[in-house]
Amino acid sequence: MTVRTRFAPSPTGFLHIGGARTALFCYLHTRRVGGTFILRVEDTDRERSTQEAVDAILEGLHWLGLDPDEGPYFQSDNTAHYLEAARRLLEEGKAYRCYCSRETLDELREQQRAQQIKPRYDGRCRALAAAGTPFPDGQPYVIRFQTPTTGVTAWEDQIQGTIQFPNEELDDLVLVRSDGAPTYNLAVVVDDHNMGITLVIRGEDHISNTPRQMHLFQAMGWPVPHYAHMPLLHGADGSKLSKRHGAVSVLQYRQEGFLPTAVNNYLVRLGWSHGEQEIFTQSEMEQWFDVREVGRSAAIFDLAKLMWINGHHMRAAHPDQLLPDLLFHLAQRGITDPDPQQVRAIIPEFQPRAKTLVEMAEKCHFFFVDSVLPYEEKAAQKHFLTAPVAPYRALLESLTALPEWEMAAITQAFQQTVAAHGLTVGQLAQPVRVALTGTSVSPGIYEVLYLLGREKSLSRLQEGARLLGNAQEENAR
């Protein structure tokens, strides 16, 4: 049987990290078994659903590389199918009209709480309908499902193992509200059937919905899909994941410079493992992930671990893989039209030095601006204002005289200058680095000179020479 899974977000907010993990697990399991991954937008809550949220969900999935094989489908397009299913259940005597008012139901719940009974509908209209009791025409009603009152509803969950619910603990589910709107559980069952869903992968917070949905599948005479309920994500303090733990929009992680492959790598390890391996390529995840191997314990979201994994993927990536994302982050910093070839050329120099693309964009920013003034104050005080002026100017002359701006020639000019003045490379490299980058931290000084190019390098060194002379004359006074 071909496996068909679905990711079914509600467009009432952004795609958060927990939802992304669910989508990832659906996607990866489907890829391993050669199935079909479907995106269904559950937008029946028209008051809270927004197009902005739909767009954010689609963009987030695309950024993660989790584009669906089918969809997006929208529940709002299928209302007629849900109402037809409810009509059929009514005709077959498997559902009934309930005329209880909100006030009646509130009073019932208060009485049950006073008696320390779990609040639930007591089936009074079910009994009246069975007795053929007439109701006034025009009176508002909901349609309720006749939940089995005896026996047990059980299934073999592919993550949680055997789960069972005594039917007597479940009340009669509302299928259609008094305004004619179908409810969540009815819509989900009709959609899962019509879309041929064979495996439902979702959070364990949906476990309580499963027996109700199974009842509906059975009442309609439809095959029941398999279920796999994932443990939820918790913060490091053990509490439910929230914004303070990192439960923000997936696109926020893009803004913060994380790679989608690193985010997927991190999320797949929250509940699943493959031996002792920590770092996975996308193809490895697609080849090995099996939802049946996901653990039952709550997974702990750790932003520091995500940062570590992202740093590894940054170092391992081919420069061509990082180029589009780095261009995006440079644009965020106002560098809107850099030479892509120059950007690609500098990436290897910063891969060992950056854990995120934001950090990489910050560190390589000096390559693309006209001036690095003013210098970082601490760097200037420590390395520039007390630098040896004569060697600095001698290096500037040597570099200016180079016939070709090549790495070997730059290296030779630098080494000959420090040797002639009895210095170490670091004694001259640090003030030169400050003049070129505005800071005391950068890739190797020869690489910076070469990649920055003759024009920018000499211009910044000349400006540095002027400032250095002025500063030391001022100190001499």
Coordinates of C-alpha atoms in Angstrom, one line a residue:
M1 CA 0.0 0.0 0.0
T2 CA 1.3 3.4 -0.9
V3 CA 1.9 5.6 2.1
R4 CA 0.1 8.9 2.1
T5 CA 0.8 11.4 4.9
R6 CA -0.4 14.9 5.5
F7 CA 0.7 18.0 7.3
A8 CA -2.3 19.9 8.3
P9 CA -1.6 23.3 9.9
S10 CA -4.2 25.9 10.9
P11 CA -3.4 29.3 9.4
T12 CA -4.0 31.2 12.6
G13 CA -0.4 32.1 13.1
F14 CA 3.1 31.4 11.8
L15 CA 4.7 28.0 11.2
H16 CA 6.5 27.5 14.6
I17 CA 9.3 25.1 15.3
G18 CA 7.0 22.4 16.7
G19 CA 4.9 22.5 13.5
A20 CA 8.0 22.4 11.4
R21 CA 9.1 19.2 13.2
T22 CA 5.8 17.5 12.5
A23 CA 6.0 18.5 8.8
L24 CA 9.6 17.2 8.7
F25 CA 8.7 13.8 10.2
C26 CA 5.8 13.4 7.8
Y27 CA 8.1 14.4 4.9
L28 CA 11.0 12.3 5.8
H29 CA 9.0 9.1 6.5
T30 CA 7.2 9.5 3.2
R31 CA 10.4 10.0 1.3
R32 CA 12.0 6.8 2.8
V33 CA 9.0 4.7 1.7
G34 CA 8.4 6.4 -1.6
G35 CA 5.0 7.7 -0.6
T36 CA 3.1 11.0 -1.0
F37 CA 3.4 14.0 1.3
I38 CA 0.3 16.3 1.3
L39 CA -0.2 19.8 2.7
R40 CA -3.7 20.5 3.9
V41 CA -4.5 24.0 5.3
E42 CA -7.2 23.6 8.0
D43 CA -8.8 27.0 7.7
T44 CA -12.3 26.3 8.9
D45 CA -11.8 28.9 11.7
R46 CA -12.6 31.8 9.3
E47 CA -12.3 34.5 12.0
R48 CA -8.8 33.6 13.0
S49 CA -7.4 32.3 9.7
T50 CA -5.5 34.8 7.6
Q51 CA -3.8 34.8 4.2
E52 CA -0.7 36.2 5.8
A53 CA -0.5 33.1 8.0
V54 CA -1.0 30.8 4.9
D55 CA 1.8 32.6 3.1
A56 CA 4.1 32.3 6.1
I57 CA 3.4 28.6 6.4
L58 CA 4.1 28.0 2.7
E59 CA 7.3 30.1 2.8
G60 CA 8.5 28.4 5.9
L61 CA 8.0 24.9 4.4
H62 CA 9.7 26.0 1.2
W63 CA 12.7 27.4 3.0
L64 CA 13.1 24.1 4.9
G65 CA 12.9 22.2 1.6
L66 CA 9.6 20.5 2.6
D67 CA 7.5 21.3 -0.4
P68 CA 4.5 19.0 -0.6
D69 CA 3.9 16.5 -3.4
E70 CA 0.2 17.5 -3.3
G71 CA -1.5 20.7 -2.2
P72 CA -2.0 23.0 -0.6
Y73 CA -5.6 21.9 -0.2
F74 CA -7.9 24.1 1.9
Q75 CA -10.7 22.9 4.1
S76 CA -12.7 25.9 3.4
D77 CA -13.2 24.6 -0.1
N78 CA -14.7 21.3 1.2
T79 CA -17.6 22.4 3.4
A80 CA -20.2 20.7 1.2
H81 CA -18.4 17.3 1.6
Y82 CA -18.5 17.7 5.4
L83 CA -22.2 18.5 5.5
E84 CA -23.0 15.7 3.2
A85 CA -21.2 13.3 5.6
A86 CA -23.2 14.7 8.5
R87 CA -26.5 14.3 6.5
R88 CA -25.7 10.7 5.8
L89 CA -25.0 9.9 9.4
L90 CA -28.3 11.5 10.3
E91 CA -30.2 9.4 7.8
E92 CA -28.5 6.2 8.9
G93 CA -29.4 6.9 12.6
K94 CA -25.8 7.4 13.6
A95 CA -26.2 11.0 14.5
Y96 CA -29.1 13.2 15.9
R97 CA -30.2 16.7 16.3
C98 CA -29.5 18.3 19.7
Y99 CA -31.6 21.3 20.6
C100 CA -30.0 22.0 24.0
S101 CA -29.3 25.7 24.5
R102 CA -26.0 27.1 25.6
E103 CA -27.6 28.0 28.9
T104 CA -28.8 24.4 29.4
L105 CA -25.4 23.0 28.7
D106 CA -23.7 25.5 31.0
E107 CA -26.1 24.5 33.8
L108 CA -25.4 20.8 33.1
R109 CA -21.7 21.3 33.4
E110 CA -22.0 23.3 36.7
Q111 CA -24.1 20.5 38.1
Q112 CA -21.5 17.9 37.1
R113 CA -18.7 19.9 38.6
A114 CA -20.6 20.3 41.8
Q115 CA -21.0 16.5 41.9
Q116 CA -17.3 16.1 41.0
I117 CA -18.2 14.4 37.7
K118 CA -16.2 15.0 34.6
P119 CA -18.2 17.6 32.5
R120 CA -19.7 16.0 29.5
Y121 CA -22.9 16.0 27.5
D122 CA -25.4 13.5 29.0
G123 CA -27.1 12.5 25.8
R124 CA -30.6 13.8 26.7
C125 CA -31.5 14.8 23.1
R126 CA -30.2 11.4 22.0
A127 CA -32.7 9.7 24.2
L128 CA -35.5 12.0 23.1
A129 CA -34.6 11.4 19.4
A130 CA -34.7 7.7 20.0
A131 CA -38.1 8.0 21.6
G132 CA -39.4 10.0 18.6
T133 CA -40.1 13.1 20.7
P134 CA -40.9 16.0 18.3
F135 CA -39.1 19.4 18.6
P136 CA -40.5 22.8 17.6
D137 CA -39.8 23.8 14.0
G138 CA -37.2 26.6 13.7
Q139 CA -35.5 25.9 17.0
P140 CA -31.7 26.0 16.7
Y141 CA -29.9 22.7 16.9
V142 CA -26.5 21.1 16.5
I143 CA -25.8 17.7 15.0
R144 CA -24.2 15.2 17.3
F145 CA -22.6 11.8 16.6
Q146 CA -24.0 8.8 18.5
T147 CA -20.8 7.7 20.2
P148 CA -20.7 4.0 21.3
T149 CA -21.5 3.8 25.0
T150 CA -19.8 0.4 25.6
G151 CA -16.6 -1.3 24.7
V152 CA -13.1 0.1 24.1
T153 CA -11.6 2.0 21.1
A154 CA -8.0 0.9 20.8
W155 CA -5.2 1.2 18.2
E156 CA -1.6 0.3 17.9
D157 CA 0.1 3.7 17.7
Q158 CA 3.4 3.6 15.7
I159 CA 5.1 5.7 18.3
Q160 CA 3.2 5.4 21.5
G161 CA 2.3 1.7 21.3
T162 CA -1.1 0.4 22.3
I163 CA -3.6 3.1 23.3
Q164 CA -7.1 2.5 24.3
F165 CA -10.1 4.6 25.5
P166 CA -13.2 3.2 27.2
N167 CA -16.1 4.5 25.0
E168 CA -18.2 5.3 28.1
E169 CA -15.8 8.2 28.9
L170 CA -16.6 9.9 25.6
D171 CA -19.7 12.0 25.1
D172 CA -21.6 12.6 21.8
L173 CA -19.4 14.7 19.6
V174 CA -20.8 17.8 17.9
L175 CA -20.4 17.3 14.1
V176 CA -22.2 20.5 12.9
R177 CA -22.7 23.7 14.9
S178 CA -25.9 25.6 15.1
D179 CA -24.7 28.0 12.5
G180 CA -24.2 25.2 10.0
A181 CA -20.4 25.1 10.3
P182 CA -18.8 21.6 10.5
T183 CA -16.5 20.9 13.4
Y184 CA -12.8 20.0 13.4
N185 CA -13.1 16.2 13.9
L186 CA -15.7 15.8 11.2
A187 CA -13.7 17.8 8.6
V188 CA -10.5 15.9 9.4
V189 CA -12.1 12.5 9.0
V190 CA -13.8 13.4 5.7
D191 CA -10.6 15.0 4.3
D192 CA -8.4 12.1 5.5
H193 CA -10.7 9.7 3.7
N194 CA -11.1 11.7 0.5
M195 CA -7.3 12.3 0.3
G196 CA -6.5 8.7 0.9
I197 CA -4.4 9.3 4.0
T198 CA -2.9 6.1 5.2
L199 CA -0.7 7.4 8.0
V200 CA -1.5 10.3 10.3
I201 CA 1.7 11.7 12.0
R202 CA 0.9 14.4 14.5
G203 CA 1.6 15.6 18.0
E204 CA 0.5 13.7 21.1
D205 CA -1.9 16.5 22.0
H206 CA -4.2 15.0 19.3
I207 CA -4.4 11.6 21.0
S208 CA -7.7 12.4 22.6
N209 CA -9.2 13.2 19.2
T210 CA -8.2 9.9 17.7
P211 CA -10.9 7.6 19.2
R212 CA -13.6 10.1 18.1
Q213 CA -12.2 10.2 14.6
M214 CA -11.9 6.4 14.5
H215 CA -15.6 6.2 15.5
L216 CA -16.5 8.4 12.5
F217 CA -14.4 6.4 10.1
Q218 CA -16.1 3.2 11.3
A219 CA -19.6 4.8 11.2
M220 CA -19.0 5.9 7.6
G221 CA -17.6 2.5 6.6
W222 CA -14.3 3.9 5.7
P223 CA -10.8 2.4 6.3
V224 CA -9.1 3.8 9.4
P225 CA -5.6 5.2 8.8
H226 CA -2.7 4.3 11.0
Y227 CA -1.6 6.8 13.6
A228 CA 1.8 8.0 15.0
H229 CA 1.6 10.6 17.8
M230 CA 4.8 12.4 18.4
P231 CA 6.0 13.6 21.8
L232 CA 5.8 17.3 22.2
L233 CA 8.7 19.7 22.5
H234 CA 9.6 21.1 25.9
G235 CA 12.0 23.9 26.9
A236 CA 15.2 23.2 28.8
D237 CA 13.3 23.8 32.1
G238 CA 10.9 21.0 31.3
S239 CA 7.9 23.3 30.6
K240 CA 5.9 23.5 27.4
L241 CA 7.8 25.1 24.6
S242 CA 7.2 28.8 24.3
K243 CA 8.7 31.9 22.7
R244 CA 11.3 32.3 25.4
H245 CA 12.6 28.8 24.6
G246 CA 12.8 29.4 20.9
A247 CA 9.2 28.6 19.7
V248 CA 9.2 31.3 17.2
S249 CA 8.4 31.4 13.5
V250 CA 10.6 29.1 11.4
L251 CA 11.3 32.2 9.2
Q252 CA 12.8 33.9 12.3
Y253 CA 15.5 31.2 12.2
R254 CA 16.2 32.2 8.6
Q255 CA 16.5 35.8 9.7
E256 CA 18.9 34.8 12.5
G257 CA 21.2 33.1 10.0
F258 CA 20.5 29.4 10.4
L259 CA 20.7 27.0 7.5
P260 CA 17.6 25.0 6.6
T261 CA 19.6 21.8 6.5
A262 CA 20.9 22.5 10.0
V263 CA 17.4 23.2 11.3
N264 CA 16.1 20.0 9.8
N265 CA 19.1 18.1 11.2
Y266 CA 18.4 19.5 14.7
L267 CA 14.7 18.8 14.6
V268 CA 15.1 15.2 13.4
R269 CA 17.2 14.4 16.4
L270 CA 14.5 15.6 18.8
G271 CA 13.1 12.1 19.4
W272 CA 14.8 10.1 16.7
S273 CA 18.4 8.7 16.4
H274 CA 20.5 6.7 14.1
G275 CA 23.2 5.1 16.3
E276 CA 25.4 7.8 17.8
Q277 CA 25.4 10.0 14.7
E278 CA 24.6 13.7 15.3
I279 CA 25.2 15.3 11.9
F280 CA 23.0 14.3 9.0
T281 CA 22.8 15.4 5.4
Q282 CA 19.3 15.9 4.0
S283 CA 19.7 12.7 1.9
E284 CA 20.7 10.7 4.9
M285 CA 17.7 11.8 6.8
E286 CA 15.4 10.9 3.9
Q287 CA 17.1 7.5 3.6
W288 CA 17.1 6.5 7.3
F289 CA 14.2 8.2 9.1
D290 CA 11.4 5.9 10.3
V291 CA 8.6 7.3 12.4
R292 CA 8.3 4.0 14.2
E293 CA 11.8 4.6 15.7
V294 CA 10.7 7.9 17.4
G295 CA 10.9 7.8 21.2
R296 CA 8.0 8.4 23.5
S297 CA 9.6 10.8 25.8
A298 CA 9.2 14.6 25.5
A299 CA 12.0 16.2 23.5
I300 CA 14.0 19.1 24.9
F301 CA 14.6 22.1 22.6
D302 CA 18.1 23.5 23.1
L303 CA 19.0 26.6 21.2
A304 CA 22.7 26.1 22.0
K305 CA 22.7 22.6 20.4
L306 CA 21.0 24.1 17.3
M307 CA 23.8 26.7 17.1
W308 CA 26.4 24.0 17.3
I309 CA 24.8 21.9 14.5
N310 CA 24.4 25.0 12.4
G311 CA 28.1 25.8 12.8
H312 CA 29.0 22.3 11.6
H313 CA 26.8 22.6 8.5
M314 CA 28.3 26.1 7.8
R315 CA 31.8 24.6 7.8
A316 CA 30.8 21.6 5.7
A317 CA 28.8 23.4 3.1
H318 CA 30.1 24.1 -0.4
P319 CA 30.4 27.9 -0.9
D320 CA 27.8 27.7 -3.7
Q321 CA 25.3 26.4 -1.1
L322 CA 25.9 29.3 1.2
L323 CA 26.0 32.0 -1.5
P324 CA 22.3 32.7 -1.9
D325 CA 21.7 32.9 1.8
L326 CA 24.7 35.1 2.4
L327 CA 23.6 37.5 -0.3
F328 CA 20.2 37.6 1.5
H329 CA 21.8 38.5 4.8
L330 CA 24.2 41.0 3.2
A331 CA 21.1 42.7 1.7
Q332 CA 19.6 42.8 5.2
R333 CA 22.7 44.9 6.1
G334 CA 22.3 47.3 3.2
I335 CA 24.7 45.5 0.8
T336 CA 22.3 45.1 -2.1
D337 CA 24.4 44.7 -5.2
P338 CA 27.7 42.9 -4.4
D339 CA 29.6 41.0 -7.0
P340 CA 28.4 37.4 -6.4
Q341 CA 31.8 36.0 -7.5
Q342 CA 33.6 38.1 -4.9
V343 CA 31.1 37.0 -2.3
R344 CA 31.6 33.4 -3.2
A345 CA 35.4 33.8 -3.1
I346 CA 35.4 35.1 0.5
I347 CA 33.0 32.5 1.9
P348 CA 35.7 29.9 2.6
E349 CA 37.7 32.4 4.7
F350 CA 34.7 32.9 7.0
Q351 CA 33.3 29.4 7.2
P352 CA 35.5 28.4 10.1
R353 CA 34.8 31.7 11.9
A354 CA 31.0 31.9 11.8
K355 CA 28.3 29.8 13.4
T356 CA 25.4 31.6 11.5
L357 CA 25.0 33.4 8.3
V358 CA 24.2 36.6 10.2
E359 CA 27.6 36.3 11.9
M360 CA 29.3 35.6 8.6
A361 CA 27.6 38.7 7.0
E362 CA 28.7 40.8 10.0
K363 CA 32.3 39.6 9.7
C364 CA 32.6 40.1 6.0
H365 CA 30.8 43.4 5.9
F366 CA 34.0 45.3 5.6
F367 CA 34.7 43.9 2.1
F368 CA 31.7 45.7 0.6
V369 CA 31.7 49.2 2.2
D370 CA 33.6 52.2 1.0
S371 CA 35.1 53.0 4.4
V372 CA 35.6 51.1 7.7
L373 CA 35.9 54.3 9.7
P374 CA 35.5 54.8 12.5
Y375 CA 37.6 51.9 13.7
E376 CA 36.4 49.8 16.6
E377 CA 37.6 51.7 19.6
K378 CA 39.1 48.9 21.5
A379 CA 41.0 47.6 18.5
A380 CA 42.3 51.0 17.6
Q381 CA 43.5 51.7 21.1
K382 CA 45.3 48.3 21.4
H383 CA 46.7 47.7 18.0
F384 CA 46.6 50.9 15.9
L385 CA 47.4 54.1 17.8
T386 CA 50.7 52.7 19.1
A387 CA 51.7 50.8 15.9
P388 CA 55.2 51.2 14.4
V389 CA 54.7 54.0 11.8
A390 CA 57.9 53.4 9.7
P391 CA 57.2 49.7 9.0
Y392 CA 53.6 50.4 8.3
R393 CA 54.5 53.1 5.7
A394 CA 57.2 50.8 4.2
L395 CA 54.6 48.1 3.7
L396 CA 52.3 50.5 2.0
E397 CA 55.1 51.5 -0.4
S398 CA 55.9 47.9 -1.1
L399 CA 52.3 47.0 -1.8
T400 CA 51.8 50.1 -3.9
A401 CA 54.7 49.1 -6.1
L402 CA 53.5 45.5 -6.8
P403 CA 53.0 45.0 -10.6
E404 CA 50.3 42.3 -10.0
W405 CA 48.0 42.0 -7.0
E406 CA 48.7 38.3 -6.3
M407 CA 48.7 36.3 -3.1
A408 CA 52.4 35.3 -3.5
A409 CA 53.5 38.9 -4.1
I410 CA 51.5 40.2 -1.2
T411 CA 52.9 37.6 1.1
Q412 CA 56.5 38.3 0.0
A413 CA 56.1 42.1 0.4
F414 CA 54.7 41.6 3.9
Q415 CA 57.4 39.2 5.1
Q416 CA 60.2 41.3 3.6
T417 CA 58.9 44.3 5.5
V418 CA 58.7 42.7 8.9
A419 CA 62.1 41.1 8.4
A420 CA 63.7 44.4 7.5
H421 CA 62.4 46.1 10.6
G422 CA 63.0 43.2 13.0
L423 CA 59.3 42.7 13.7
T424 CA 57.0 39.6 14.0
V425 CA 54.2 39.3 11.5
G426 CA 51.7 39.9 14.2
Q427 CA 53.2 43.3 15.2
L428 CA 52.5 44.6 11.8
A429 CA 49.5 42.5 10.8
Q430 CA 47.3 43.8 13.6
P431 CA 47.5 47.5 12.8
V432 CA 47.1 46.7 9.1
R433 CA 44.1 44.5 9.9
V434 CA 42.5 47.4 11.9
A435 CA 43.1 49.7 8.9
L436 CA 41.6 47.3 6.4
T437 CA 38.7 45.9 8.4
G438 CA 38.0 48.4 11.3
T439 CA 38.4 45.5 13.8
S440 CA 41.1 43.3 15.2
V441 CA 39.6 40.0 14.1
S442 CA 39.5 38.8 10.5
P443 CA 40.7 36.0 8.2
G444 CA 44.5 35.8 7.5
I445 CA 45.9 39.2 6.7
Y446 CA 47.3 38.1 3.3
E447 CA 43.9 36.7 2.3
V448 CA 42.2 39.9 3.4
L449 CA 44.5 42.0 1.3
Y450 CA 44.1 39.8 -1.7
L451 CA 40.4 39.4 -1.6
L452 CA 39.8 43.1 -0.7
G453 CA 41.7 44.0 -3.9
R454 CA 44.3 46.5 -4.7
E455 CA 42.2 49.7 -4.9
K456 CA 40.4 49.2 -1.5
S457 CA 43.4 47.8 0.2
L458 CA 45.7 50.7 -0.7
S459 CA 43.0 53.3 -0.1
R460 CA 42.4 52.0 3.4
L461 CA 46.1 51.7 4.2
Q462 CA 46.7 55.2 3.0
E463 CA 43.9 56.5 5.3
G464 CA 45.3 54.5 8.1
A465 CA 48.8 55.9 7.5
R466 CA 47.4 59.4 7.8
L467 CA 45.4 58.7 10.9
L468 CA 48.4 56.8 12.4
G469 CA 50.7 59.7 11.8
N470 CA 48.3 62.2 13.2
A471 CA 47.6 60.2 16.3
Q472 CA 51.2 59.6 17.1
E473 CA 52.0 63.3 16.6
E474 CA 49.2 64.1 19.0
N475 CA 50.6 61.6 21.5
A476 CA 54.1 63.1 21.2
R477 CA 52.8 66.5 22.2

